[in-house]
PDB file of C-alpha atoms and ligand atoms in Angstrom:
ATOM      1  CA  MET D   1       0.000   0.000   0.000  1.00  0.00           C
ATOM      2  CA  GLU D   2       1.460   3.348  -1.036  1.00  0.00           C
ATOM      3  CA  LEU D   3       1.652   5.878   1.796  1.00  0.00           C
ATOM      4  CA  HIS D   4       1.230   9.642   1.535  1.00  0.00           C
ATOM      5  CA  GLY D   5       1.990  12.303   4.144  1.00  0.00           C
ATOM      6  CA  PHE D   6      -1.300  13.411   5.729  1.00  0.00           C
ATOM      7  CA  GLY D   7      -1.118  17.206   5.468  1.00  0.00           C
ATOM      8  CA  PRO D   8       0.883  18.807   8.291  1.00  0.00           C
ATOM      9  CA  THR D   9       0.347  15.948  10.773  1.00  0.00           C
ATOM     10  CA  GLY D  10       3.683  14.242  10.171  1.00  0.00           C
ATOM     11  CA  ARG D  11       1.797  10.942   9.724  1.00  0.00           C
ATOM     12  CA  ARG D  12       2.127   8.774   6.622  1.00  0.00           C
ATOM     13  CA  ILE D  13      -1.117   6.979   5.795  1.00  0.00           C
ATOM     14  CA  GLY D  14      -2.177   4.410   3.167  1.00  0.00           C
ATOM     15  CA  VAL D  15      -3.692   6.143   0.146  1.00  0.00           C
ATOM     16  CA  ILE D  16      -6.720   3.847   0.241  1.00  0.00           C
ATOM     17  CA  GLY D  17      -8.741   3.951   3.445  1.00  0.00           C
ATOM     18  CA  GLN D  18     -12.183   2.705   4.454  1.00  0.00           C
ATOM     19  CA  GLY D  19     -15.529   4.517   4.579  1.00  0.00           C
ATOM     20  CA  THR D  20     -18.398   3.495   6.862  1.00  0.00           C
ATOM     21  CA  TRP D  21     -21.514   5.361   5.698  1.00  0.00           C
ATOM     22  CA  TYR D  22     -24.431   2.854   5.829  1.00  0.00           C
ATOM     23  CA  ILE D  23     -22.059   0.076   6.955  1.00  0.00           C
ATOM     24  CA  GLU D  24     -24.350  -0.755   9.873  1.00  0.00           C
ATOM     25  CA  ASN D  25     -27.221  -1.574   7.488  1.00  0.00           C
ATOM     26  CA  GLY D  26     -26.016  -4.933   6.204  1.00  0.00           C
ATOM     27  CA  ASP D  27     -24.522  -8.101   7.684  1.00  0.00           C
ATOM     28  CA  ARG D  28     -22.689  -6.881  10.797  1.00  0.00           C
ATOM     29  CA  LYS D  29     -20.231  -9.781  10.995  1.00  0.00           C
ATOM     30  CA  ALA D  30     -19.278  -9.393   7.331  1.00  0.00           C
ATOM     31  CA  ALA D  31     -18.791  -5.642   7.744  1.00  0.00           C
ATOM     32  CA  VAL D  32     -16.576  -6.063  10.822  1.00  0.00           C
ATOM     33  CA  ALA D  33     -14.556  -8.737   8.991  1.00  0.00           C
ATOM     34  CA  ALA D  34     -14.197  -6.433   5.965  1.00  0.00           C
ATOM     35  CA  LEU D  35     -12.854  -3.573   8.078  1.00  0.00           C
ATOM     36  CA  ARG D  36     -10.440  -5.893   9.904  1.00  0.00           C
ATOM     37  CA  ARG D  37      -9.197  -7.417   6.655  1.00  0.00           C
ATOM     38  CA  GLY D  38      -8.805  -3.908   5.265  1.00  0.00           C
ATOM     39  CA  ILE D  39      -6.609  -2.956   8.226  1.00  0.00           C
ATOM     40  CA  ASP D  40      -4.492  -6.090   7.634  1.00  0.00           C
ATOM     41  CA  LEU D  41      -3.958  -4.917   4.059  1.00  0.00           C
ATOM     42  CA  GLY D  42      -2.941  -1.364   4.950  1.00  0.00           C
ATOM     43  CA  MET D  43      -6.325   0.423   4.728  1.00  0.00           C
ATOM     44  CA  THR D  44      -5.769   1.789   8.217  1.00  0.00           C
ATOM     45  CA  HIS D  45      -7.518   5.132   7.605  1.00  0.00           C
ATOM     46  CA  ILE D  46     -11.053   4.512   8.857  1.00  0.00           C
ATOM     47  CA  ASP D  47     -13.593   7.235   8.257  1.00  0.00           C
ATOM     48  CA  THR D  48     -16.772   7.458  10.276  1.00  0.00           C
ATOM     49  CA  ALA D  49     -19.128  10.125  11.665  1.00  0.00           C
ATOM     50  CA  GLU D  50     -21.641  10.657  14.434  1.00  0.00           C
ATOM     51  CA  MET D  51     -24.219  11.045  11.643  1.00  0.00           C
ATOM     52  CA  TYR D  52     -23.753   7.541  10.183  1.00  0.00           C
ATOM     53  CA  GLY D  53     -26.613   5.440  11.512  1.00  0.00           C
ATOM     54  CA  SER D  54     -26.928   8.014  14.349  1.00  0.00           C
ATOM     55  CA  GLY D  55     -23.850   6.528  16.010  1.00  0.00           C
ATOM     56  CA  ALA D  56     -24.399   2.912  14.914  1.00  0.00           C
ATOM     57  CA  ALA D  57     -21.513   3.021  12.409  1.00  0.00           C
ATOM     58  CA  GLU D  58     -19.138   4.248  15.130  1.00  0.00           C
ATOM     59  CA  LYS D  59     -20.203   1.333  17.352  1.00  0.00           C
ATOM     60  CA  LEU D  60     -19.519  -1.115  14.527  1.00  0.00           C
ATOM     61  CA  VAL D  61     -16.100   0.485  13.963  1.00  0.00           C
ATOM     62  CA  ALA D  62     -15.366   0.029  17.696  1.00  0.00           C
ATOM     63  CA  GLU D  63     -15.916  -3.686  17.225  1.00  0.00           C
ATOM     64  CA  ALA D  64     -13.647  -3.786  14.158  1.00  0.00           C
ATOM     65  CA  ILE D  65     -10.750  -1.932  15.790  1.00  0.00           C
ATOM     66  CA  ALA D  66     -10.964  -3.649  19.179  1.00  0.00           C
ATOM     67  CA  GLY D  67      -7.426  -4.591  20.214  1.00  0.00           C
ATOM     68  CA  ARG D  68      -5.974  -2.808  17.167  1.00  0.00           C
ATOM     69  CA  ARG D  69      -6.418   0.876  17.990  1.00  0.00           C
ATOM     70  CA  ASP D  70      -2.751   1.745  17.472  1.00  0.00           C
ATOM     71  CA  GLU D  71      -2.773   0.357  13.911  1.00  0.00           C
ATOM     72  CA  VAL D  72      -5.552   2.666  12.816  1.00  0.00           C
ATOM     73  CA  PHE D  73      -5.838   6.308  11.687  1.00  0.00           C
ATOM     74  CA  LEU D  74      -9.302   6.935  13.076  1.00  0.00           C
ATOM     75  CA  VAL D  75     -11.414   9.822  11.779  1.00  0.00           C
ATOM     76  CA  SER D  76     -14.866  10.954  12.860  1.00  0.00           C
ATOM     77  CA  LYS D  77     -16.968  14.049  12.215  1.00  0.00           C
ATOM     78  CA  VAL D  78     -19.156  16.460  14.124  1.00  0.00           C
ATOM     79  CA  LEU D  79     -22.512  17.415  12.615  1.00  0.00           C
ATOM     80  CA  PRO D  80     -22.815  21.141  11.839  1.00  0.00           C
ATOM     81  CA  GLU D  81     -25.791  21.509  14.184  1.00  0.00           C
ATOM     82  CA  HIS D  82     -23.616  20.313  17.077  1.00  0.00           C
ATOM     83  CA  ALA D  83     -20.603  22.411  16.094  1.00  0.00           C
ATOM     84  CA  SER D  84     -20.878  25.180  18.705  1.00  0.00           C
ATOM     85  CA  ARG D  85     -17.939  25.553  21.085  1.00  0.00           C
ATOM     86  CA  SER D  86     -19.413  23.338  23.820  1.00  0.00           C
ATOM     87  CA  GLY D  87     -21.409  21.169  21.383  1.00  0.00           C
ATOM     88  CA  THR D  88     -18.305  20.124  19.429  1.00  0.00           C
ATOM     89  CA  ILE D  89     -16.598  18.988  22.614  1.00  0.00           C
ATOM     90  CA  ALA D  90     -19.668  17.053  23.771  1.00  0.00           C
ATOM     91  CA  ALA D  91     -20.108  15.441  20.320  1.00  0.00           C
ATOM     92  CA  CYS D  92     -16.463  14.362  20.267  1.00  0.00           C
ATOM     93  CA  GLU D  93     -16.726  12.831  23.734  1.00  0.00           C
ATOM     94  CA  GLN D  94     -19.796  10.873  22.633  1.00  0.00           C
ATOM     95  CA  SER D  95     -17.986   9.650  19.502  1.00  0.00           C
ATOM     96  CA  LEU D  96     -15.012   8.559  21.623  1.00  0.00           C
ATOM     97  CA  ALA D  97     -17.358   6.616  23.913  1.00  0.00           C
ATOM     98  CA  ARG D  98     -19.080   4.875  20.975  1.00  0.00           C
ATOM     99  CA  LEU D  99     -15.718   4.123  19.378  1.00  0.00           C
ATOM    100  CA  GLN D 100     -14.363   2.888  22.724  1.00  0.00           C
ATOM    101  CA  THR D 101     -11.167   4.879  22.389  1.00  0.00           C
ATOM    102  CA  ASP D 102      -9.494   7.777  24.146  1.00  0.00           C
ATOM    103  CA  ARG D 103      -8.558   9.731  21.013  1.00  0.00           C
ATOM    104  CA  LEU D 104      -9.279  10.350  17.352  1.00  0.00           C
ATOM    105  CA  ASP D 105      -6.441  10.751  14.887  1.00  0.00           C
ATOM    106  CA  CYS D 106      -8.436  13.428  13.090  1.00  0.00           C
ATOM    107  CA  TYR D 107     -11.800  15.069  13.803  1.00  0.00           C
ATOM    108  CA  LEU D 108     -13.719  16.888  11.075  1.00  0.00           C
ATOM    109  CA  LEU D 109     -16.513  19.417  10.802  1.00  0.00           C
ATOM    110  CA  HIS D 110     -18.855  17.443   8.501  1.00  0.00           C
ATOM    111  CA  TRP D 111     -19.971  20.545   6.586  1.00  0.00           C
ATOM    112  CA  ARG D 112     -20.549  24.208   7.366  1.00  0.00           C
ATOM    113  CA  GLY D 113     -23.655  25.123   9.281  1.00  0.00           C
ATOM    114  CA  ARG D 114     -25.022  27.970  11.372  1.00  0.00           C
ATOM    115  CA  HIS D 115     -22.393  27.991  14.115  1.00  0.00           C
ATOM    116  CA  PRO D 116     -19.536  30.457  13.575  1.00  0.00           C
ATOM    117  CA  LEU D 117     -16.476  28.690  12.221  1.00  0.00           C
ATOM    118  CA  ALA D 118     -14.336  30.448  14.862  1.00  0.00           C
ATOM    119  CA  ASP D 119     -16.313  28.719  17.651  1.00  0.00           C
ATOM    120  CA  THR D 120     -15.950  25.292  16.051  1.00  0.00           C
ATOM    121  CA  ILE D 121     -12.235  25.810  15.502  1.00  0.00           C
ATOM    122  CA  ALA D 122     -11.763  26.999  19.097  1.00  0.00           C
ATOM    123  CA  ALA D 123     -13.388  23.750  20.263  1.00  0.00           C
ATOM    124  CA  LEU D 124     -11.264  21.631  17.902  1.00  0.00           C
ATOM    125  CA  GLU D 125      -8.117  23.330  19.197  1.00  0.00           C
ATOM    126  CA  GLN D 126      -9.262  22.705  22.772  1.00  0.00           C
ATOM    127  CA  LEU D 127      -9.873  19.010  21.989  1.00  0.00           C
ATOM    128  CA  GLN D 128      -6.400  18.772  20.498  1.00  0.00           C
ATOM    129  CA  ARG D 129      -4.784  20.472  23.535  1.00  0.00           C
ATOM    130  CA  ASP D 130      -6.632  17.968  25.737  1.00  0.00           C
ATOM    131  CA  GLY D 131      -5.307  15.018  23.695  1.00  0.00           C
ATOM    132  CA  LYS D 132      -8.791  13.872  22.657  1.00  0.00           C
ATOM    133  CA  ILE D 133      -7.949  14.459  19.012  1.00  0.00           C
ATOM    134  CA  LEU D 134      -4.502  14.431  17.418  1.00  0.00           C
ATOM    135  CA  SER D 135      -5.463  16.693  14.501  1.00  0.00           C
ATOM    136  CA  TRP D 136      -8.557  18.273  12.969  1.00  0.00           C
ATOM    137  CA  GLY D 137      -9.911  19.068   9.546  1.00  0.00           C
ATOM    138  CA  VAL D 138     -12.997  20.007   7.580  1.00  0.00           C
ATOM    139  CA  SER D 139     -15.283  18.426   5.019  1.00  0.00           C
ATOM    140  CA  ASN D 140     -17.185  19.773   2.023  1.00  0.00           C
ATOM    141  CA  PHE D 141     -15.272  23.073   2.127  1.00  0.00           C
ATOM    142  CA  ASP D 142     -14.781  25.115  -1.024  1.00  0.00           C
ATOM    143  CA  VAL D 143     -11.856  27.521  -1.387  1.00  0.00           C
ATOM    144  CA  GLU D 144     -13.597  30.496   0.293  1.00  0.00           C
ATOM    145  CA  ASP D 145     -14.392  28.334   3.342  1.00  0.00           C
ATOM    146  CA  LEU D 146     -10.833  27.006   3.416  1.00  0.00           C
ATOM    147  CA  GLU D 147      -9.475  30.562   3.320  1.00  0.00           C
ATOM    148  CA  GLU D 148     -11.699  31.502   6.238  1.00  0.00           C
ATOM    149  CA  ALA D 149     -10.625  28.476   8.278  1.00  0.00           C
ATOM    150  CA  TRP D 150      -6.985  29.226   7.488  1.00  0.00           C
ATOM    151  CA  GLU D 151      -7.363  32.844   8.609  1.00  0.00           C
ATOM    152  CA  ILE D 152      -8.912  31.767  11.910  1.00  0.00           C
ATOM    153  CA  ALA D 153      -6.611  28.849  12.687  1.00  0.00           C
ATOM    154  CA  GLY D 154      -3.292  29.903  11.149  1.00  0.00           C
ATOM    155  CA  LYS D 155      -0.643  27.919   9.340  1.00  0.00           C
ATOM    156  CA  GLY D 156      -0.283  24.188   9.850  1.00  0.00           C
ATOM    157  CA  ARG D 157      -3.468  23.632  11.852  1.00  0.00           C
ATOM    158  CA  LEU D 158      -5.877  22.324   9.193  1.00  0.00           C
ATOM    159  CA  ALA D 159      -5.032  18.669   8.475  1.00  0.00           C
ATOM    160  CA  CYS D 160      -7.452  17.792   5.678  1.00  0.00           C
ATOM    161  CA  ASN D 161     -10.489  18.644   3.608  1.00  0.00           C
ATOM    162  CA  GLN D 162     -12.732  15.648   2.894  1.00  0.00           C
ATOM    163  CA  VAL D 163     -14.628  16.206  -0.343  1.00  0.00           C
ATOM    164  CA  LEU D 164     -16.606  14.441  -3.057  1.00  0.00           C
ATOM    165  CA  TYR D 165     -14.201  12.979  -5.628  1.00  0.00           C
ATOM    166  CA  HIS D 166     -14.810  10.208  -8.109  1.00  0.00           C
ATOM    167  CA  ILE D 167     -13.925   9.586 -11.693  1.00  0.00           C
ATOM    168  CA  HIS D 168     -17.116  11.282 -12.974  1.00  0.00           C
ATOM    169  CA  GLU D 169     -16.916  14.150 -10.470  1.00  0.00           C
ATOM    170  CA  ARG D 170     -13.573  15.900 -10.676  1.00  0.00           C
ATOM    171  CA  ALA D 171     -14.705  19.437  -9.812  1.00  0.00           C
ATOM    172  CA  ILE D 172     -12.270  19.729  -6.889  1.00  0.00           C
ATOM    173  CA  GLU D 173      -9.409  19.639  -9.387  1.00  0.00           C
ATOM    174  CA  HIS D 174     -10.243  23.224 -10.485  1.00  0.00           C
ATOM    175  CA  ALA D 175      -9.396  25.016  -7.244  1.00  0.00           C
ATOM    176  CA  VAL D 176      -9.784  22.892  -4.098  1.00  0.00           C
ATOM    177  CA  ILE D 177      -6.904  20.504  -4.771  1.00  0.00           C
ATOM    178  CA  PRO D 178      -4.512  23.301  -5.844  1.00  0.00           C
ATOM    179  CA  TRP D 179      -5.413  25.321  -2.717  1.00  0.00           C
ATOM    180  CA  CYS D 180      -4.861  22.293  -0.470  1.00  0.00           C
ATOM    181  CA  GLU D 181      -1.553  21.478  -2.136  1.00  0.00           C
ATOM    182  CA  ASN D 182      -0.341  25.060  -1.687  1.00  0.00           C
ATOM    183  CA  HIS D 183      -1.273  24.979   2.005  1.00  0.00           C
ATOM    184  CA  ASP D 184      -0.139  21.407   2.822  1.00  0.00           C
ATOM    185  CA  VAL D 185      -3.665  20.183   3.539  1.00  0.00           C
ATOM    186  CA  ALA D 186      -4.529  16.547   2.734  1.00  0.00           C
ATOM    187  CA  VAL D 187      -7.410  15.975   0.306  1.00  0.00           C
ATOM    188  CA  VAL D 188      -9.557  12.972   1.242  1.00  0.00           C
ATOM    189  CA  GLY D 189     -11.877  12.042  -1.608  1.00  0.00           C
ATOM    190  CA  TYR D 190     -15.182  10.512  -0.582  1.00  0.00           C
ATOM    191  CA  SER D 191     -17.661   8.358  -2.558  1.00  0.00           C
ATOM    192  CA  PRO D 192     -14.871   7.172  -4.916  1.00  0.00           C
ATOM    193  CA  PHE D 193     -17.325   4.781  -6.601  1.00  0.00           C
ATOM    194  CA  GLY D 194     -19.961   7.484  -6.875  1.00  0.00           C
ATOM    195  CA  HIS D 195     -21.884   6.004  -3.921  1.00  0.00           C
ATOM    196  CA  GLY D 196     -22.997   3.109  -6.117  1.00  0.00           C
ATOM    197  CA  GLY D 197     -22.844   4.845  -9.514  1.00  0.00           C
ATOM    198  CA  PHE D 198     -19.680   3.309 -10.938  1.00  0.00           C
ATOM    199  CA  PRO D 199     -19.343   3.451 -14.774  1.00  0.00           C
ATOM    200  CA  GLY D 200     -20.552   0.249 -16.436  1.00  0.00           C
ATOM    201  CA  PRO D 201     -18.244  -1.770 -18.731  1.00  0.00           C
ATOM    202  CA  HIS D 202     -20.183  -0.820 -21.890  1.00  0.00           C
ATOM    203  CA  THR D 203     -19.926   2.953 -21.449  1.00  0.00           C
ATOM    204  CA  GLY D 204     -17.148   4.874 -23.204  1.00  0.00           C
ATOM    205  CA  GLY D 205     -15.334   5.571 -19.939  1.00  0.00           C
ATOM    206  CA  GLY D 206     -15.973   2.045 -18.690  1.00  0.00           C
ATOM    207  CA  ARG D 207     -14.216   0.642 -21.764  1.00  0.00           C
ATOM    208  CA  VAL D 208     -11.141   2.815 -21.110  1.00  0.00           C
ATOM    209  CA  LEU D 209     -11.088   1.692 -17.470  1.00  0.00           C
ATOM    210  CA  GLY D 210     -11.436  -1.938 -18.597  1.00  0.00           C
ATOM    211  CA  HIS D 211      -8.634  -1.640 -21.127  1.00  0.00           C
ATOM    212  CA  ILE D 212      -6.190  -0.147 -18.590  1.00  0.00           C
ATOM    213  CA  ALA D 213      -7.311  -2.662 -15.952  1.00  0.00           C
ATOM    214  CA  ALA D 214      -6.571  -5.583 -18.288  1.00  0.00           C
ATOM    215  CA  ALA D 215      -3.025  -4.301 -18.824  1.00  0.00           C
ATOM    216  CA  HIS D 216      -2.470  -4.349 -15.039  1.00  0.00           C
ATOM    217  CA  HIS D 217      -4.338  -7.631 -14.358  1.00  0.00           C
ATOM    218  CA  ALA D 218      -6.520  -5.400 -12.217  1.00  0.00           C
ATOM    219  CA  THR D 219     -10.185  -4.387 -12.073  1.00  0.00           C
ATOM    220  CA  PRO D 220     -11.755  -1.127 -13.328  1.00  0.00           C
ATOM    221  CA  ARG D 221     -12.522  -0.119  -9.722  1.00  0.00           C
ATOM    222  CA  GLN D 222      -8.889  -0.572  -8.765  1.00  0.00           C
ATOM    223  CA  ILE D 223      -7.821   1.638 -11.668  1.00  0.00           C
ATOM    224  CA  ALA D 224     -10.326   4.286 -10.577  1.00  0.00           C
ATOM    225  CA  LEU D 225      -9.064   4.219  -6.968  1.00  0.00           C
ATOM    226  CA  ARG D 226      -5.486   4.622  -8.139  1.00  0.00           C
ATOM    227  CA  PHE D 227      -6.429   7.452 -10.484  1.00  0.00           C
ATOM    228  CA  LEU D 228      -8.067   9.223  -7.521  1.00  0.00           C
ATOM    229  CA  THR D 229      -4.865   8.908  -5.448  1.00  0.00           C
ATOM    230  CA  ARG D 230      -2.386   9.735  -8.206  1.00  0.00           C
ATOM    231  CA  LYS D 231      -0.984  12.870  -6.505  1.00  0.00           C
ATOM    232  CA  PRO D 232       0.829  13.110  -3.142  1.00  0.00           C
ATOM    233  CA  SER D 233      -1.953  15.206  -1.586  1.00  0.00           C
ATOM    234  CA  LEU D 234      -4.698  12.653  -2.350  1.00  0.00           C
ATOM    235  CA  PHE D 235      -6.386   9.895  -0.310  1.00  0.00           C
ATOM    236  CA  THR D 236      -9.592   7.967  -0.915  1.00  0.00           C
ATOM    237  CA  ILE D 237     -12.012   6.128   1.394  1.00  0.00           C
ATOM    238  CA  PRO D 238     -14.194   3.544  -0.410  1.00  0.00           C
ATOM    239  CA  LYS D 239     -16.802   1.829   1.722  1.00  0.00           C
ATOM    240  CA  ALA D 240     -16.964  -1.983   1.485  1.00  0.00           C
ATOM    241  CA  SER D 241     -19.189  -4.352   3.451  1.00  0.00           C
ATOM    242  CA  ASN D 242     -17.483  -7.632   2.685  1.00  0.00           C
ATOM    243  CA  VAL D 243     -13.972  -9.053   2.672  1.00  0.00           C
ATOM    244  CA  GLU D 244     -13.855  -9.560  -1.123  1.00  0.00           C
ATOM    245  CA  HIS D 245     -14.572  -5.890  -1.786  1.00  0.00           C
ATOM    246  CA  ALA D 246     -12.080  -4.809   0.896  1.00  0.00           C
ATOM    247  CA  GLU D 247      -9.355  -6.988  -0.652  1.00  0.00           C
ATOM    248  CA  GLU D 248     -10.037  -5.661  -4.139  1.00  0.00           C
ATOM    249  CA  ASN D 249      -9.944  -2.054  -2.929  1.00  0.00           C
ATOM    250  CA  ALA D 250      -6.752  -2.492  -0.887  1.00  0.00           C
ATOM    251  CA  ALA D 251      -4.849  -4.013  -3.810  1.00  0.00           C
ATOM    252  CA  ALA D 252      -5.339  -0.750  -5.730  1.00  0.00           C
ATOM    253  CA  GLY D 253      -2.834   0.852  -3.363  1.00  0.00           C
ATOM    254  CA  ASP D 254       0.001  -1.081  -5.015  1.00  0.00           C
ATOM    255  CA  LEU D 255      -0.771  -0.196  -8.649  1.00  0.00           C
ATOM    256  CA  HIS D 256       1.274   2.285 -10.671  1.00  0.00           C
ATOM    257  CA  LEU D 257      -0.429   4.087 -13.541  1.00  0.00           C
ATOM    258  CA  SER D 258       1.741   5.565 -16.291  1.00  0.00           C
ATOM    259  CA  ASP D 259       1.395   9.204 -17.390  1.00  0.00           C
ATOM    260  CA  SER D 260      -0.165   7.991 -20.627  1.00  0.00           C
ATOM    261  CA  GLU D 261      -2.771   5.924 -18.743  1.00  0.00           C
ATOM    262  CA  ILE D 262      -3.595   8.925 -16.576  1.00  0.00           C
ATOM    263  CA  ASP D 263      -3.980  11.044 -19.750  1.00  0.00           C
ATOM    264  CA  GLN D 264      -6.348   8.445 -21.244  1.00  0.00           C
ATOM    265  CA  LEU D 265      -8.476   8.487 -18.082  1.00  0.00           C
ATOM    266  CA  GLU D 266      -8.516  12.285 -17.959  1.00  0.00           C
ATOM    267  CA  ARG D 267      -9.802  12.348 -21.534  1.00  0.00           C
ATOM    268  CA  ALA D 268     -12.364   9.590 -20.979  1.00  0.00           C
ATOM    269  CA  PHE D 269     -13.773  11.311 -17.864  1.00  0.00           C
ATOM    270  CA  PRO D 270     -13.528  15.038 -18.638  1.00  0.00           C
ATOM    271  CA  LEU D 271     -13.039  17.507 -15.824  1.00  0.00           C
ATOM    272  CA  GLY D 272     -16.382  19.317 -16.214  1.00  0.00           C
ATOM    273  CA  ARG D 273     -17.437  22.524 -14.495  1.00  0.00           C
ATOM    274  CA  ARG D 274     -16.349  23.918 -11.195  1.00  0.00           C
ATOM    275  CA  THR D 275     -19.306  23.539  -8.849  1.00  0.00           C
ATOM    276  CA  ARG D 276     -19.783  24.033  -5.161  1.00  0.00           C
ATOM    277  CA  HIS D 277     -19.581  20.793  -3.195  1.00  0.00           C
ATOM    278  CA  LEU D 278     -22.353  19.928  -0.827  1.00  0.00           C
ATOM    279  CA  PRO D 279     -22.715  16.689   1.062  1.00  0.00           C
ATOM    280  CA  THR D 280     -24.647  14.002  -0.773  1.00  0.00           C
ATOM    281  CA  LEU D 281     -27.257  13.463   1.926  1.00  0.00           C
TER     282      LEU D 281
HETATM  283  N1  LIG O 301     -17.786  13.902   4.289  1.00  0.00           N
HETATM  284  C1  LIG O 301     -18.903  13.626   3.660  1.00  0.00           C
HETATM  285  O1  LIG O 301     -19.820  14.469   3.522  1.00  0.00           O
HETATM  286  C2  LIG O 301     -19.082  12.250   3.061  1.00  0.00           C
HETATM  287  C3  LIG O 301     -20.129  12.008   2.150  1.00  0.00           C
HETATM  288  C4  LIG O 301     -20.236  10.734   1.597  1.00  0.00           C
HETATM  289  C5  LIG O 301     -19.334   9.743   1.963  1.00  0.00           C
HETATM  290  N2  LIG O 301     -18.347   9.997   2.880  1.00  0.00           N
HETATM  291  C6  LIG O 301     -17.394   8.932   3.308  1.00  0.00           C
HETATM  292  O2  LIG O 301     -16.865   8.315   2.147  1.00  0.00           O
HETATM  293  C7  LIG O 301     -17.111   6.912   2.215  1.00  0.00           C
HETATM  294  C8  LIG O 301     -17.251   6.302   0.830  1.00  0.00           C
HETATM  295  O3  LIG O 301     -18.310   6.869   0.108  1.00  0.00           O
HETATM  296  P1  LIG O 301     -19.736   6.159  -0.092  1.00  0.00           P
HETATM  297  O4  LIG O 301     -20.001   5.199   1.010  1.00  0.00           O
HETATM  298  O5  LIG O 301     -20.688   7.263  -0.341  1.00  0.00           O
HETATM  299  O6  LIG O 301     -19.643   5.368  -1.450  1.00  0.00           O
HETATM  300  P2  LIG O 301     -18.545   4.600  -2.316  1.00  0.00           P
HETATM  301  O7  LIG O 301     -17.398   4.174  -1.481  1.00  0.00           O
HETATM  302  O8  LIG O 301     -18.318   5.426  -3.519  1.00  0.00           O
HETATM  303  O9  LIG O 301     -19.380   3.340  -2.769  1.00  0.00           O
HETATM  304  C9  LIG O 301     -19.815   2.372  -1.873  1.00  0.00           C
HETATM  305  C10 LIG O 301     -20.497   1.295  -2.709  1.00  0.00           C
HETATM  306  O10 LIG O 301     -19.496   0.637  -3.507  1.00  0.00           O
HETATM  307  C11 LIG O 301     -19.569  -0.765  -3.274  1.00  0.00           C
HETATM  308  N3  LIG O 301     -18.224  -1.329  -3.358  1.00  0.00           N
HETATM  309  C12 LIG O 301     -17.156  -1.074  -2.567  1.00  0.00           C
HETATM  310  N4  LIG O 301     -16.086  -1.779  -2.956  1.00  0.00           N
HETATM  311  C13 LIG O 301     -16.495  -2.509  -4.027  1.00  0.00           C
HETATM  312  C14 LIG O 301     -15.844  -3.432  -4.884  1.00  0.00           C
HETATM  313  N5  LIG O 301     -14.546  -3.711  -4.733  1.00  0.00           N
HETATM  314  N6  LIG O 301     -16.588  -4.004  -5.876  1.00  0.00           N
HETATM  315  C15 LIG O 301     -17.892  -3.709  -6.051  1.00  0.00           C
HETATM  316  N7  LIG O 301     -18.556  -2.826  -5.273  1.00  0.00           N
HETATM  317  C16 LIG O 301     -17.857  -2.233  -4.271  1.00  0.00           C
HETATM  318  C17 LIG O 301     -20.126  -0.918  -1.887  1.00  0.00           C
HETATM  319  O11 LIG O 301     -20.751  -2.170  -1.805  1.00  0.00           O
HETATM  320  P3  LIG O 301     -20.704  -3.068  -0.465  1.00  0.00           P
HETATM  321  O12 LIG O 301     -21.126  -2.161   0.643  1.00  0.00           O
HETATM  322  O13 LIG O 301     -21.651  -4.160  -0.802  1.00  0.00           O
HETATM  323  O14 LIG O 301     -19.290  -3.564  -0.318  1.00  0.00           O
HETATM  324  C18 LIG O 301     -21.133   0.233  -1.836  1.00  0.00           C
HETATM  325  O15 LIG O 301     -22.343  -0.143  -2.475  1.00  0.00           O
HETATM  326  C19 LIG O 301     -18.382   6.835   3.069  1.00  0.00           C
HETATM  327  O16 LIG O 301     -18.646   5.527   3.513  1.00  0.00           O
HETATM  328  C20 LIG O 301     -18.060   7.831   4.132  1.00  0.00           C
HETATM  329  O17 LIG O 301     -17.175   7.282   5.098  1.00  0.00           O
HETATM  330  C21 LIG O 301     -18.187  11.236   3.414  1.00  0.00           C
END
C-alpha cells in the first residue's frame, strides 16, 4: 500500500482507506470482517461520523478496531448543528465513547452550518490540547471556506479537507486541490465509486477503465481508486461491506499508472465545471 503524508500531521497513511456510511445496514459480521481485513492490508484510515446510523456506524467500527487501535488512523466528524464551542466537545466525547477509544487521529466538521467557524475551531483546538484528538480538519469546504478556516486557525493547523471525488466528479481539481496542495492540507476524496454509480463496462469511460485494468491484471474499480490517489496530496475512502470488496480495494494501493494511462483516463472522464460541493445526503 502506497503511503502519503497526511497534510501537516507528520503521519504517513495508506492512500486507500475505508468509509463506513451505511455500513451498519447490512450483515454486521461481514462488515466487521471487511474492516479488519482492510486494516491487515494497509487500509488503516477509517472514516466514520456521528451522523452515520446516528452513532451505529461508530459502534460497529469500535468492534472492528478492538485490540488494534494503534494500527488505525481513526477519523470521525461532528454534525454542523452540534458544532458550537461546547457542542463540538460534547459530540467528540460521545464519539469517543461509541468508538471505545481515548482519542481520534483526526476530527472533522462534517460541513458548514449555522455555528460560527471560529467557535468550532476553538473547540477543535481545545480538543487537540486535551489530547482527545490528534489533529482536525474540515469536510465539504470550497476555497472560500478554506481561506476563512486558514485565517482563523493559522498555518499548519488544518489537516485535511474531505470532499466528493470520483472519476465522474472531478470538480475539486479546479481550485480545491490546488489550494490544499499550496497549504499542505490533505485531500480525502469521498464516494470514490460514486456512492454506487460506478461506470458500467459498456460505457465509453468504462471501456477505457477496462482496457487499462486488463493491462495491469486489475479491475476497473482498482484503476479508478489509483487514479483518484495519483498525486501526493490525495487519499480515498471507499466503503466496502465484505472481505472480497475490501481486498479488491486495498490491492489498488500497489498499482502504478503511467502518465499515458492517466492522460487516457482524464480524456475519458472530462473535468467538467467547477461547482460548489455539498454533502450528498
Ligand atoms: N464527508 C462527507 O460528507 C461524506 C459524504 C459521503 C461519503 N463519505 C465517506 O466516504 C465513504 C465512501 O463513500 P460512499 O459510502 O458514499 O460510497 P462509495 O465508497 O463510492 O461506494 C460504496 C459502494 O461501492 C460498493 N463497493 C465497494 N467496494 C467494491 C468493490 N470492490 N466491488 C464492487 N462494489 C464495491 C459498496 O458495496 P458493499 O457495501 O456491498 O461492499 C457500496 O455499495 C463513506 O462511507 C463515508 O465514510 C463522506
